[in-house]
Amino acid sequence: MAQETFAFSSSALRSLRLQRELLEREDRRRALARESATRRFQPEPPRPPRRPQYCRDPTVHNALYTGDLLRIKSIFKDETTTNLVMETVSEELVWEPEQGLWVLSPRRQQTSALRIAAGRGYSDCARHLLLRGAEVDAVVGGRAPLHDCAAAPRPDCARLLLAFGADPNVLSAEGAAPLHLCTAPDSLACAELLLAHGAQVNLGTRDRQVTALHVAARQGLVAHVELYLRHGADPARRSRQGETPLNAACAAAERPEDAERFCRVAERLLAAGADPGAAGRKDHTPLHNACGNGQPRLARLLLRHGADATVPNCAGYTPLDCALHAVDEYRHQRPEETIALLLDHGAGPVHPKMLKFCCRHPPALEVVLNAYDRIPPAESWVGAVPPELWQEHREFYTSAVRMAGQPRRLQHLARCAVRRHLGARCHLAVPKLCLPPPLRHYLQLPLQGTLS
């Protein structure tokens, strides 16, 4: 026996153990490779969906909503607990038509632990949940965690989720990707992260086919629009209703204080090749929308890029008709400037029935009436003028009624003839005419406060 054995040194034993571990690791690797190859040609049957488990414990909910990391670590220790559905039940009044009365009905709201932590910016809590097996793309309660990060916005948590393999194009229950939820100015960092990790910039929502560029244009987000265009966003892409991003921007520019940023959005889109005459919903062009919202600067921009001032929508209304409909609502935004602008770009005199929409703003009514060579009868609008407004502008209204149906001065008839001949070139040709400055000014339909 002594001749068949020999003593091993400690270093030799360590070497043998290491060699054995390496051989076992190689055996496991080969086994996994064979198993992977087998699955490739013989896909395994689909696993049955995991039955959701619910947590209604307010203590657990409170730990998540307050970002209590120590308590979260003590509660969420494995894959089962981290993927619990957090459910709250509240009572709300709903109308029961069969009973004819209001009754209390339970309203259930569901979310996930990861959604709560990520949506509130608790990155340490979110990291713990992810390391314990939380499903990064699980859509619970209609959204995935990345949707909440984009909507909040929480760029740090969005970066964390993406680092753990979150899908930047995951769809919510409503069919929206995280990029569609970047609707605030401070969500730019989230949008940049999503695009850097493969978000599809031209991906449309499931039902309406609205892209991220539509959303940014509708919100007046200049920096977002620039970012999406740099990443290949299509400014001609239409939603299911036929609207382009330029349509969306012009339709949303409703408040005077928003005029500046929506003009900048429109400038970026037009520079990228957007069609200023693209008709969208109800055949409204961007110019229809701009005029309907009382935005003279936006209308001027569109006309400078070739928008047609005479094209009708599905109801037969031209941009000038839309501008007249908006006079009463936007009288403090100088709607007469928009009207004069459209007339200088080829818009013709409107139907007399449209005068009732601008008669309560004398400057707008004066510009419109000066587009006629013979003022139409006043019966269509005179009854819509409030008595106190008539008293305030008695001279103008009296002259408008007196001149109705009567021939205008020869000077005005000559002005109408020149403008009719120039048509859509008025805005370019009139300033270049070899005429005395007062006559050139007269051709541009200045306000005089009376008609003659």
GROMACS .gro file of C-alpha atoms in nm:
model
  452
    1MET     CA    1   0.000   0.000   0.000
    2ALA     CA    2   0.274   0.237   0.089
    3GLN     CA    3   0.428   0.193  -0.253
    4GLU     CA    4   0.099   0.277  -0.432
    5THR     CA    5   0.023   0.599  -0.246
    6PHE     CA    6   0.198   0.928  -0.192
    7ALA     CA    7   0.121   1.240   0.010
    8PHE     CA    8  -0.044   1.542  -0.163
    9SER     CA    9   0.078   1.888  -0.079
   10SER     CA   10  -0.178   2.161   0.003
   11SER     CA   11  -0.105   2.342  -0.323
   12ALA     CA   12  -0.158   2.022  -0.521
   13LEU     CA   13  -0.493   1.963  -0.350
   14ARG     CA   14  -0.605   2.320  -0.430
   15SER     CA   15  -0.501   2.270  -0.792
   16LEU     CA   16  -0.701   1.948  -0.816
   17ARG     CA   17  -1.009   2.109  -0.662
   18LEU     CA   18  -0.987   2.403  -0.904
   19GLN     CA   19  -0.950   2.166  -1.198
   20ARG     CA   20  -1.254   1.970  -1.086
   21GLU     CA   21  -1.462   2.290  -1.055
   22LEU     CA   22  -1.355   2.399  -1.402
   23LEU     CA   23  -1.455   2.062  -1.545
   24GLU     CA   24  -1.793   2.073  -1.371
   25ARG     CA   25  -1.852   2.430  -1.497
   26GLU     CA   26  -1.766   2.322  -1.850
   27ASP     CA   27  -2.005   2.028  -1.821
   28ARG     CA   28  -2.285   2.264  -1.710
   29ARG     CA   29  -2.208   2.502  -1.996
   30ARG     CA   30  -2.227   2.222  -2.251
   31ALA     CA   31  -2.551   2.095  -2.100
   32LEU     CA   32  -2.706   2.443  -2.121
   33ALA     CA   33  -2.588   2.478  -2.481
   34ARG     CA   34  -2.746   2.142  -2.573
   35GLU     CA   35  -3.068   2.243  -2.398
   36SER     CA   36  -3.071   2.578  -2.580
   37ALA     CA   37  -3.017   2.407  -2.916
   38THR     CA   38  -3.297   2.164  -2.840
   39ARG     CA   39  -3.536   2.448  -2.752
   40ARG     CA   40  -3.444   2.627  -3.073
   41PHE     CA   41  -3.573   2.341  -3.286
   42GLN     CA   42  -3.833   2.210  -3.043
   43PRO     CA   43  -3.981   2.512  -2.866
   44GLU     CA   44  -4.107   2.432  -2.523
   45PRO     CA   45  -4.483   2.460  -2.465
   46PRO     CA   46  -4.600   2.799  -2.337
   47ARG     CA   47  -4.606   2.835  -1.965
   48PRO     CA   48  -4.948   2.886  -1.809
   49PRO     CA   49  -5.000   3.249  -1.710
   50ARG     CA   50  -4.916   3.327  -1.353
   51ARG     CA   51  -5.222   3.382  -1.142
   52PRO     CA   52  -5.199   3.732  -0.999
   53GLN     CA   53  -5.182   3.771  -0.624
   54TYR     CA   54  -5.321   4.085  -0.465
   55CYS     CA   55  -5.209   4.299  -0.175
   56ARG     CA   56  -5.460   4.532  -0.011
   57ASP     CA   57  -5.261   4.600   0.306
   58PRO     CA   58  -5.244   4.978   0.358
   59THR     CA   59  -4.921   4.938   0.556
   60VAL     CA   60  -4.749   4.789   0.252
   61HIS     CA   61  -4.899   5.055   0.027
   62ASN     CA   62  -4.781   5.329   0.261
   63ALA     CA   63  -4.426   5.194   0.263
   64LEU     CA   64  -4.419   5.211  -0.118
   65TYR     CA   65  -4.579   5.552  -0.150
   66THR     CA   66  -4.343   5.706   0.107
   67GLY     CA   67  -4.032   5.530  -0.025
   68ASP     CA   68  -3.952   5.359   0.307
   69LEU     CA   69  -3.655   5.152   0.186
   70LEU     CA   70  -3.598   4.960   0.512
   71ARG     CA   71  -3.957   4.845   0.532
   72ILE     CA   72  -3.966   4.765   0.161
   73LYS     CA   73  -3.659   4.546   0.204
   74SER     CA   74  -3.827   4.362   0.490
   75ILE     CA   75  -4.147   4.302   0.288
   76PHE     CA   76  -4.032   4.238  -0.069
   77LYS     CA   77  -3.778   3.958  -0.049
   78ASP     CA   78  -3.846   3.740  -0.354
   79GLU     CA   79  -4.008   3.729  -0.698
   80THR     CA   80  -4.349   3.640  -0.558
   81THR     CA   81  -4.375   3.938  -0.326
   82THR     CA   82  -4.222   4.193  -0.567
   83ASN     CA   83  -4.482   4.106  -0.832
   84LEU     CA   84  -4.786   4.138  -0.607
   85VAL     CA   85  -5.068   4.349  -0.751
   86MET     CA   86  -5.128   4.648  -0.525
   87GLU     CA   87  -5.504   4.700  -0.515
   88THR     CA   88  -5.713   4.970  -0.351
   89VAL     CA   89  -6.091   4.961  -0.329
   90SER     CA   90  -6.297   5.278  -0.282
   91GLU     CA   91  -6.665   5.351  -0.297
   92GLU     CA   92  -6.803   5.588  -0.559
   93LEU     CA   93  -7.149   5.698  -0.661
   94VAL     CA   94  -7.273   5.559  -0.993
   95TRP     CA   95  -7.609   5.605  -1.161
   96GLU     CA   96  -7.824   5.292  -1.188
   97PRO     CA   97  -8.076   5.352  -1.469
   98GLU     CA   98  -8.275   5.038  -1.384
   99GLN     CA   99  -8.331   5.156  -1.027
  100GLY     CA  100  -8.339   5.523  -1.116
  101LEU     CA  101  -8.108   5.632  -0.837
  102TRP     CA  102  -7.744   5.681  -0.738
  103VAL     CA  103  -7.581   5.388  -0.559
  104LEU     CA  104  -7.243   5.324  -0.403
  105SER     CA  105  -7.029   5.095  -0.615
  106PRO     CA  106  -6.678   4.964  -0.539
  107ARG     CA  107  -6.406   5.109  -0.757
  108ARG     CA  108  -6.087   4.907  -0.786
  109GLN     CA  109  -5.752   5.056  -0.875
  110GLN     CA  110  -5.452   4.836  -0.942
  111THR     CA  111  -5.081   4.902  -0.977
  112SER     CA  112  -4.752   4.730  -0.901
  113ALA     CA  113  -4.486   4.791  -0.639
  114LEU     CA  114  -4.237   4.880  -0.911
  115ARG     CA  115  -4.480   5.126  -1.072
  116ILE     CA  116  -4.527   5.306  -0.741
  117ALA     CA  117  -4.156   5.327  -0.661
  118ALA     CA  118  -4.043   5.424  -1.012
  119GLY     CA  119  -4.326   5.669  -1.074
  120ARG     CA  120  -4.239   5.858  -0.756
  121GLY     CA  121  -3.868   5.866  -0.819
  122TYR     CA  122  -3.763   5.625  -0.542
  123SER     CA  123  -3.472   5.480  -0.738
  124ASP     CA  124  -3.322   5.289  -0.442
  125CYS     CA  125  -3.654   5.119  -0.376
  126ALA     CA  126  -3.701   5.042  -0.745
  127ARG     CA  127  -3.351   4.894  -0.764
  128HIS     CA  128  -3.423   4.665  -0.468
  129LEU     CA  129  -3.747   4.545  -0.628
  130LEU     CA  130  -3.573   4.478  -0.959
  131LEU     CA  131  -3.294   4.284  -0.790
  132ARG     CA  132  -3.558   4.074  -0.612
  133GLY     CA  133  -3.726   3.975  -0.938
  134ALA     CA  134  -3.983   4.246  -1.016
  135GLU     CA  135  -4.100   4.222  -1.378
  136VAL     CA  136  -3.970   4.538  -1.542
  137ASP     CA  137  -4.229   4.543  -1.826
  138ALA     CA  138  -4.533   4.414  -1.637
  139VAL     CA  139  -4.843   4.613  -1.740
  140VAL     CA  140  -5.050   4.636  -1.421
  141GLY     CA  141  -5.344   4.870  -1.394
  142GLY     CA  142  -5.302   4.970  -1.758
  143ARG     CA  143  -4.939   5.085  -1.749
  144ALA     CA  144  -4.584   4.957  -1.716
  145PRO     CA  145  -4.335   5.126  -1.479
  146LEU     CA  146  -4.164   5.301  -1.772
  147HIS     CA  147  -4.492   5.475  -1.860
  148ASP     CA  148  -4.509   5.628  -1.513
  149CYS     CA  149  -4.147   5.742  -1.532
  150ALA     CA  150  -4.214   5.922  -1.861
  151ALA     CA  151  -4.538   6.080  -1.743
  152ALA     CA  152  -4.404   6.197  -1.402
  153PRO     CA  153  -4.127   6.253  -1.535
  154ARG     CA  154  -3.856   6.058  -1.347
  155PRO     CA  155  -3.543   6.036  -1.566
  156ASP     CA  156  -3.329   5.864  -1.299
  157CYS     CA  157  -3.578   5.582  -1.256
  158ALA     CA  158  -3.628   5.562  -1.633
  159ARG     CA  159  -3.252   5.514  -1.673
  160LEU     CA  160  -3.261   5.241  -1.407
  161LEU     CA  161  -3.548   5.054  -1.572
  162LEU     CA  162  -3.383   5.072  -1.912
  163ALA     CA  163  -3.059   4.943  -1.763
  164PHE     CA  164  -3.255   4.641  -1.635
  165GLY     CA  165  -3.385   4.572  -1.984
  166ALA     CA  166  -3.714   4.762  -1.993
  167ASP     CA  167  -3.871   4.777  -2.340
  168PRO     CA  168  -3.875   5.144  -2.453
  169ASN     CA  169  -4.168   5.063  -2.684
  170VAL     CA  170  -4.386   4.878  -2.432
  171LEU     CA  171  -4.753   4.960  -2.490
  172SER     CA  172  -5.000   5.052  -2.220
  173ALA     CA  173  -5.351   4.912  -2.210
  174GLU     CA  174  -5.458   5.214  -2.416
  175GLY     CA  175  -5.190   5.143  -2.676
  176ALA     CA  176  -4.947   5.423  -2.589
  177ALA     CA  177  -4.569   5.388  -2.565
  178PRO     CA  178  -4.367   5.572  -2.296
  179LEU     CA  179  -4.256   5.831  -2.554
  180HIS     CA  180  -4.622   5.929  -2.605
  181LEU     CA  181  -4.642   6.024  -2.236
  182CYS     CA  182  -4.358   6.277  -2.249
  183THR     CA  183  -4.600   6.570  -2.243
  184ALA     CA  184  -4.428   6.817  -2.009
  185PRO     CA  185  -4.130   7.044  -2.080
  186ASP     CA  186  -3.921   6.871  -1.810
  187SER     CA  187  -3.978   6.529  -1.969
  188LEU     CA  188  -3.712   6.603  -2.233
  189ALA     CA  189  -3.448   6.399  -2.045
  190CYS     CA  190  -3.682   6.098  -2.040
  191ALA     CA  191  -3.747   6.134  -2.413
  192GLU     CA  192  -3.373   6.144  -2.481
  193LEU     CA  193  -3.318   5.830  -2.272
  194LEU     CA  194  -3.596   5.642  -2.448
  195LEU     CA  195  -3.464   5.731  -2.793
  196ALA     CA  196  -3.109   5.639  -2.692
  197HIS     CA  197  -3.235   5.293  -2.590
  198GLY     CA  198  -3.425   5.224  -2.911
  199ALA     CA  199  -3.764   5.391  -2.881
  200GLN     CA  200  -3.933   5.412  -3.222
  201VAL     CA  201  -3.990   5.781  -3.289
  202ASN     CA  202  -4.259   5.719  -3.554
  203LEU     CA  203  -4.450   5.458  -3.354
  204GLY     CA  204  -4.819   5.546  -3.342
  205THR     CA  205  -5.067   5.476  -3.065
  206ARG     CA  206  -5.272   5.163  -3.119
  207ASP     CA  207  -5.610   5.322  -3.193
  208ARG     CA  208  -5.546   5.679  -3.308
  209GLN     CA  209  -5.200   5.631  -3.465
  210VAL     CA  210  -5.073   5.946  -3.296
  211THR     CA  211  -4.692   5.969  -3.292
  212ALA     CA  212  -4.465   6.133  -3.035
  213LEU     CA  213  -4.425   6.426  -3.277
  214HIS     CA  214  -4.803   6.475  -3.279
  215VAL     CA  215  -4.801   6.482  -2.899
  216ALA     CA  216  -4.511   6.727  -2.873
  217ALA     CA  217  -4.664   6.956  -3.137
  218ARG     CA  218  -5.002   6.953  -2.964
  219GLN     CA  219  -4.835   7.044  -2.633
  220GLY     CA  220  -4.620   7.316  -2.788
  221LEU     CA  221  -4.295   7.149  -2.678
  222VAL     CA  222  -4.032   7.311  -2.899
  223ALA     CA  223  -3.732   7.116  -2.763
  224HIS     CA  224  -3.917   6.785  -2.796
  225VAL     CA  225  -4.011   6.863  -3.156
  226GLU     CA  226  -3.649   6.943  -3.239
  227LEU     CA  227  -3.532   6.621  -3.069
  228TYR     CA  228  -3.779   6.401  -3.256
  229LEU     CA  229  -3.700   6.561  -3.590
  230ARG     CA  230  -3.328   6.499  -3.533
  231HIS     CA  231  -3.411   6.133  -3.473
  232GLY     CA  232  -3.603   6.100  -3.799
  233ALA     CA  233  -3.960   6.184  -3.700
  234ASP     CA  234  -4.184   6.222  -4.006
  235PRO     CA  235  -4.356   6.566  -4.013
  236ALA     CA  236  -4.596   6.437  -4.280
  237ARG     CA  237  -4.715   6.139  -4.072
  238ARG     CA  238  -5.094   6.144  -4.031
  239SER     CA  239  -5.303   6.018  -3.743
  240ARG     CA  240  -5.605   5.796  -3.803
  241GLN     CA  241  -5.815   6.114  -3.832
  242GLY     CA  242  -5.578   6.244  -4.099
  243GLU     CA  243  -5.404   6.510  -3.891
  244THR     CA  244  -5.037   6.595  -3.927
  245PRO     CA  245  -4.826   6.733  -3.639
  246LEU     CA  246  -4.867   7.081  -3.792
  247ASN     CA  247  -5.246   7.041  -3.779
  248ALA     CA  248  -5.217   6.938  -3.414
  249ALA     CA  249  -5.001   7.239  -3.323
  250CYS     CA  250  -5.227   7.494  -3.495
  251ALA     CA  251  -5.542   7.339  -3.345
  252ALA     CA  252  -5.396   7.356  -2.992
  253ALA     CA  253  -5.275   7.718  -3.012
  254GLU     CA  254  -5.577   7.862  -2.835
  255ARG     CA  255  -5.442   8.097  -2.567
  256PRO     CA  256  -5.266   8.426  -2.648
  257GLU     CA  257  -4.985   8.350  -2.402
  258ASP     CA  258  -4.904   8.030  -2.594
  259ALA     CA  259  -4.870   8.199  -2.933
  260GLU     CA  260  -4.490   8.230  -2.916
  261ARG     CA  261  -4.409   7.863  -2.851
  262PHE     CA  262  -4.665   7.729  -3.099
  263CYS     CA  263  -4.522   7.957  -3.366
  264ARG     CA  264  -4.177   7.816  -3.293
  265VAL     CA  265  -4.313   7.461  -3.318
  266ALA     CA  266  -4.475   7.544  -3.652
  267GLU     CA  267  -4.150   7.700  -3.777
  268ARG     CA  268  -3.957   7.381  -3.694
  269LEU     CA  269  -4.215   7.159  -3.862
  270LEU     CA  270  -4.234   7.374  -4.176
  271ALA     CA  271  -3.854   7.385  -4.198
  272ALA     CA  272  -3.856   7.004  -4.181
  273GLY     CA  273  -4.094   6.983  -4.478
  274ALA     CA  274  -4.441   6.989  -4.323
  275ASP     CA  275  -4.718   7.071  -4.571
  276PRO     CA  276  -4.890   7.400  -4.473
  277GLY     CA  277  -5.198   7.298  -4.672
  278ALA     CA  278  -5.247   6.944  -4.537
  279ALA     CA  279  -5.616   6.901  -4.457
  280GLY     CA  280  -5.690   6.707  -4.140
  281ARG     CA  281  -6.006   6.637  -3.945
  282LYS     CA  282  -6.315   6.785  -4.114
  283ASP     CA  283  -6.082   6.905  -4.392
  284HIS     CA  284  -5.940   7.174  -4.164
  285THR     CA  285  -5.601   7.292  -4.286
  286PRO     CA  286  -5.350   7.439  -4.039
  287LEU     CA  287  -5.461   7.783  -4.161
  288HIS     CA  288  -5.825   7.707  -4.073
  289ASN     CA  289  -5.713   7.614  -3.722
  290ALA     CA  290  -5.487   7.917  -3.677
  291CYS     CA  291  -5.762   8.155  -3.793
  292GLY     CA  292  -6.023   7.979  -3.581
  293ASN     CA  293  -5.800   8.032  -3.277
  294GLY     CA  294  -5.739   8.400  -3.347
  295GLN     CA  295  -5.363   8.362  -3.407
  296PRO     CA  296  -5.251   8.626  -3.661
  297ARG     CA  297  -4.879   8.552  -3.623
  298LEU     CA  298  -4.932   8.181  -3.686
  299ALA     CA  299  -5.158   8.259  -3.983
  300ARG     CA  300  -4.892   8.490  -4.127
  301LEU     CA  301  -4.629   8.217  -4.093
  302LEU     CA  302  -4.847   7.962  -4.274
  303LEU     CA  303  -4.933   8.205  -4.554
  304ARG     CA  304  -4.565   8.290  -4.597
  305HIS     CA  305  -4.501   7.919  -4.656
  306GLY     CA  306  -4.771   7.891  -4.921
  307ALA     CA  307  -5.094   7.813  -4.736
  308ASP     CA  308  -5.408   7.876  -4.946
  309ALA     CA  309  -5.636   8.146  -4.802
  310THR     CA  310  -5.932   8.039  -5.017
  311VAL     CA  311  -5.958   7.661  -4.966
  312PRO     CA  312  -6.286   7.546  -4.800
  313ASN     CA  313  -6.324   7.280  -4.533
  314CYS     CA  314  -6.589   7.006  -4.535
  315ALA     CA  315  -6.856   7.257  -4.426
  316GLY     CA  316  -6.761   7.498  -4.704
  317TYR     CA  317  -6.592   7.747  -4.470
  318THR     CA  318  -6.273   7.920  -4.580
  319PRO     CA  319  -6.003   8.036  -4.336
  320LEU     CA  320  -6.165   8.383  -4.350
  321ASP     CA  321  -6.497   8.233  -4.243
  322CYS     CA  322  -6.321   8.062  -3.952
  323ALA     CA  323  -6.158   8.393  -3.856
  324LEU     CA  324  -6.499   8.563  -3.853
  325HIS     CA  325  -6.647   8.288  -3.634
  326ALA     CA  326  -6.367   8.354  -3.384
  327VAL     CA  327  -6.399   8.734  -3.370
  328ASP     CA  328  -6.628   8.749  -3.069
  329GLU     CA  329  -6.416   8.509  -2.862
  330TYR     CA  330  -6.080   8.657  -2.956
  331ARG     CA  331  -6.171   9.024  -2.990
  332HIS     CA  332  -5.882   9.120  -2.760
  333GLN     CA  333  -5.630   8.957  -2.998
  334ARG     CA  334  -5.695   9.207  -3.279
  335PRO     CA  335  -5.884   8.971  -3.514
  336GLU     CA  336  -5.902   9.251  -3.771
  337GLU     CA  337  -5.531   9.190  -3.840
  338THR     CA  338  -5.598   8.827  -3.931
  339ILE     CA  339  -5.889   8.929  -4.155
  340ALA     CA  340  -5.682   9.193  -4.337
  341LEU     CA  341  -5.399   8.941  -4.375
  342LEU     CA  342  -5.627   8.687  -4.541
  343LEU     CA  343  -5.774   8.951  -4.773
  344ASP     CA  344  -5.418   9.048  -4.874
  345HIS     CA  345  -5.353   8.683  -4.966
  346GLY     CA  346  -5.646   8.642  -5.200
  347ALA     CA  347  -5.948   8.582  -4.976
  348GLY     CA  348  -6.257   8.735  -5.132
  349PRO     CA  349  -6.558   8.911  -4.978
  350VAL     CA  350  -6.755   8.677  -4.752
  351HIS     CA  351  -7.121   8.588  -4.782
  352PRO     CA  352  -7.335   8.861  -4.616
  353LYS     CA  353  -7.469   8.607  -4.363
  354MET     CA  354  -7.120   8.591  -4.211
  355LEU     CA  355  -7.129   8.959  -4.110
  356LYS     CA  356  -7.329   8.878  -3.796
  357PHE     CA  357  -7.024   8.699  -3.653
  358CYS     CA  358  -6.804   9.009  -3.658
  359CYS     CA  359  -7.056   9.291  -3.615
  360ARG     CA  360  -6.988   9.326  -3.242
  361HIS     CA  361  -6.627   9.420  -3.307
  362PRO     CA  362  -6.631   9.736  -3.523
  363PRO     CA  363  -6.268   9.714  -3.647
  364ALA     CA  364  -6.328   9.364  -3.785
  365LEU     CA  365  -6.660   9.464  -3.942
  366GLU     CA  366  -6.499   9.767  -4.106
  367VAL     CA  367  -6.222   9.562  -4.266
  368VAL     CA  368  -6.472   9.306  -4.398
  369LEU     CA  369  -6.711   9.571  -4.537
  370ASN     CA  370  -6.425   9.749  -4.713
  371ALA     CA  371  -6.366   9.433  -4.918
  372TYR     CA  372  -6.699   9.493  -5.098
  373ASP     CA  373  -6.738   9.739  -5.382
  374ARG     CA  374  -7.101   9.774  -5.270
  375ILE     CA  375  -7.188   9.717  -4.902
  376PRO     CA  376  -7.459   9.448  -4.863
  377PRO     CA  377  -7.786   9.518  -4.678
  378ALA     CA  378  -7.754   9.554  -4.301
  379GLU     CA  379  -8.054   9.336  -4.211
  380SER     CA  380  -7.830   9.029  -4.173
  381TRP     CA  381  -7.626   9.177  -3.888
  382VAL     CA  382  -7.773   9.498  -3.747
  383GLY     CA  383  -8.002   9.316  -3.505
  384ALA     CA  384  -7.707   9.136  -3.343
  385VAL     CA  385  -7.539   9.458  -3.224
  386PRO     CA  386  -7.608   9.527  -2.853
  387PRO     CA  387  -7.761   9.872  -2.787
  388GLU     CA  388  -7.479   9.981  -2.556
  389LEU     CA  389  -7.220   9.890  -2.821
  390TRP     CA  390  -7.418  10.081  -3.083
  391GLN     CA  391  -7.413  10.388  -2.863
  392GLU     CA  392  -7.038  10.356  -2.808
  393HIS     CA  393  -6.965  10.332  -3.183
  394ARG     CA  394  -7.265  10.520  -3.316
  395GLU     CA  395  -7.073  10.703  -3.594
  396PHE     CA  396  -6.937  10.381  -3.743
  397TYR     CA  397  -7.257  10.177  -3.724
  398THR     CA  398  -7.467  10.464  -3.859
  399SER     CA  399  -7.235  10.505  -4.157
  400ALA     CA  400  -7.242  10.128  -4.225
  401VAL     CA  401  -7.624  10.121  -4.228
  402ARG     CA  402  -7.642  10.440  -4.437
  403MET     CA  403  -7.405  10.306  -4.701
  404ALA     CA  404  -7.567   9.963  -4.726
  405GLY     CA  405  -7.676   9.906  -5.086
  406GLN     CA  406  -7.537  10.243  -5.194
  407PRO     CA  407  -7.245  10.295  -5.438
  408ARG     CA  408  -6.915  10.374  -5.268
  409ARG     CA  409  -6.683  10.658  -5.357
  410LEU     CA  410  -6.487  10.635  -5.682
  411GLN     CA  411  -6.167  10.617  -5.479
  412HIS     CA  412  -6.292  10.304  -5.299
  413LEU     CA  413  -6.410  10.146  -5.626
  414ALA     CA  414  -6.062  10.201  -5.772
  415ARG     CA  415  -5.913  10.041  -5.462
  416CYS     CA  416  -6.137   9.733  -5.503
  417ALA     CA  417  -6.043   9.708  -5.873
  418VAL     CA  418  -5.668   9.722  -5.799
  419ARG     CA  419  -5.692   9.467  -5.520
  420ARG     CA  420  -5.909   9.237  -5.731
  421HIS     CA  421  -5.652   9.252  -6.010
  422LEU     CA  422  -5.363   9.173  -5.776
  423GLY     CA  423  -5.551   8.897  -5.594
  424ALA     CA  424  -5.324   8.684  -5.372
  425ARG     CA  425  -5.028   8.908  -5.463
  426CYS     CA  426  -5.163   9.210  -5.273
  427HIS     CA  427  -4.930   9.161  -4.978
  428LEU     CA  428  -4.629   9.160  -5.211
  429ALA     CA  429  -4.731   9.400  -5.488
  430VAL     CA  430  -4.901   9.687  -5.303
  431PRO     CA  431  -4.589   9.796  -5.107
  432LYS     CA  432  -4.394   9.807  -5.438
  433LEU     CA  433  -4.642  10.016  -5.637
  434CYS     CA  434  -4.511  10.350  -5.762
  435LEU     CA  435  -4.771  10.550  -5.573
  436PRO     CA  436  -4.759  10.817  -5.304
  437PRO     CA  437  -4.736  10.658  -4.956
  438PRO     CA  438  -5.089  10.771  -4.854
  439LEU     CA  439  -5.236  10.590  -5.157
  440ARG     CA  440  -5.037  10.273  -5.088
  441HIS     CA  441  -5.160  10.287  -4.730
  442TYR     CA  442  -5.519  10.332  -4.851
  443LEU     CA  443  -5.488  10.018  -5.067
  444GLN     CA  444  -5.409   9.817  -4.754
  445LEU     CA  445  -5.757   9.874  -4.605
  446PRO     CA  446  -5.661  10.094  -4.307
  447LEU     CA  447  -5.915  10.149  -4.028
  448GLN     CA  448  -6.084  10.489  -4.036
  449GLY     CA  449  -6.371  10.440  -3.793
  450THR     CA  450  -6.637  10.522  -4.050
  451LEU     CA  451  -6.752  10.421  -4.400
  452SER     CA  452  -6.802  10.649  -4.696
   0.00000   0.00000   0.00000
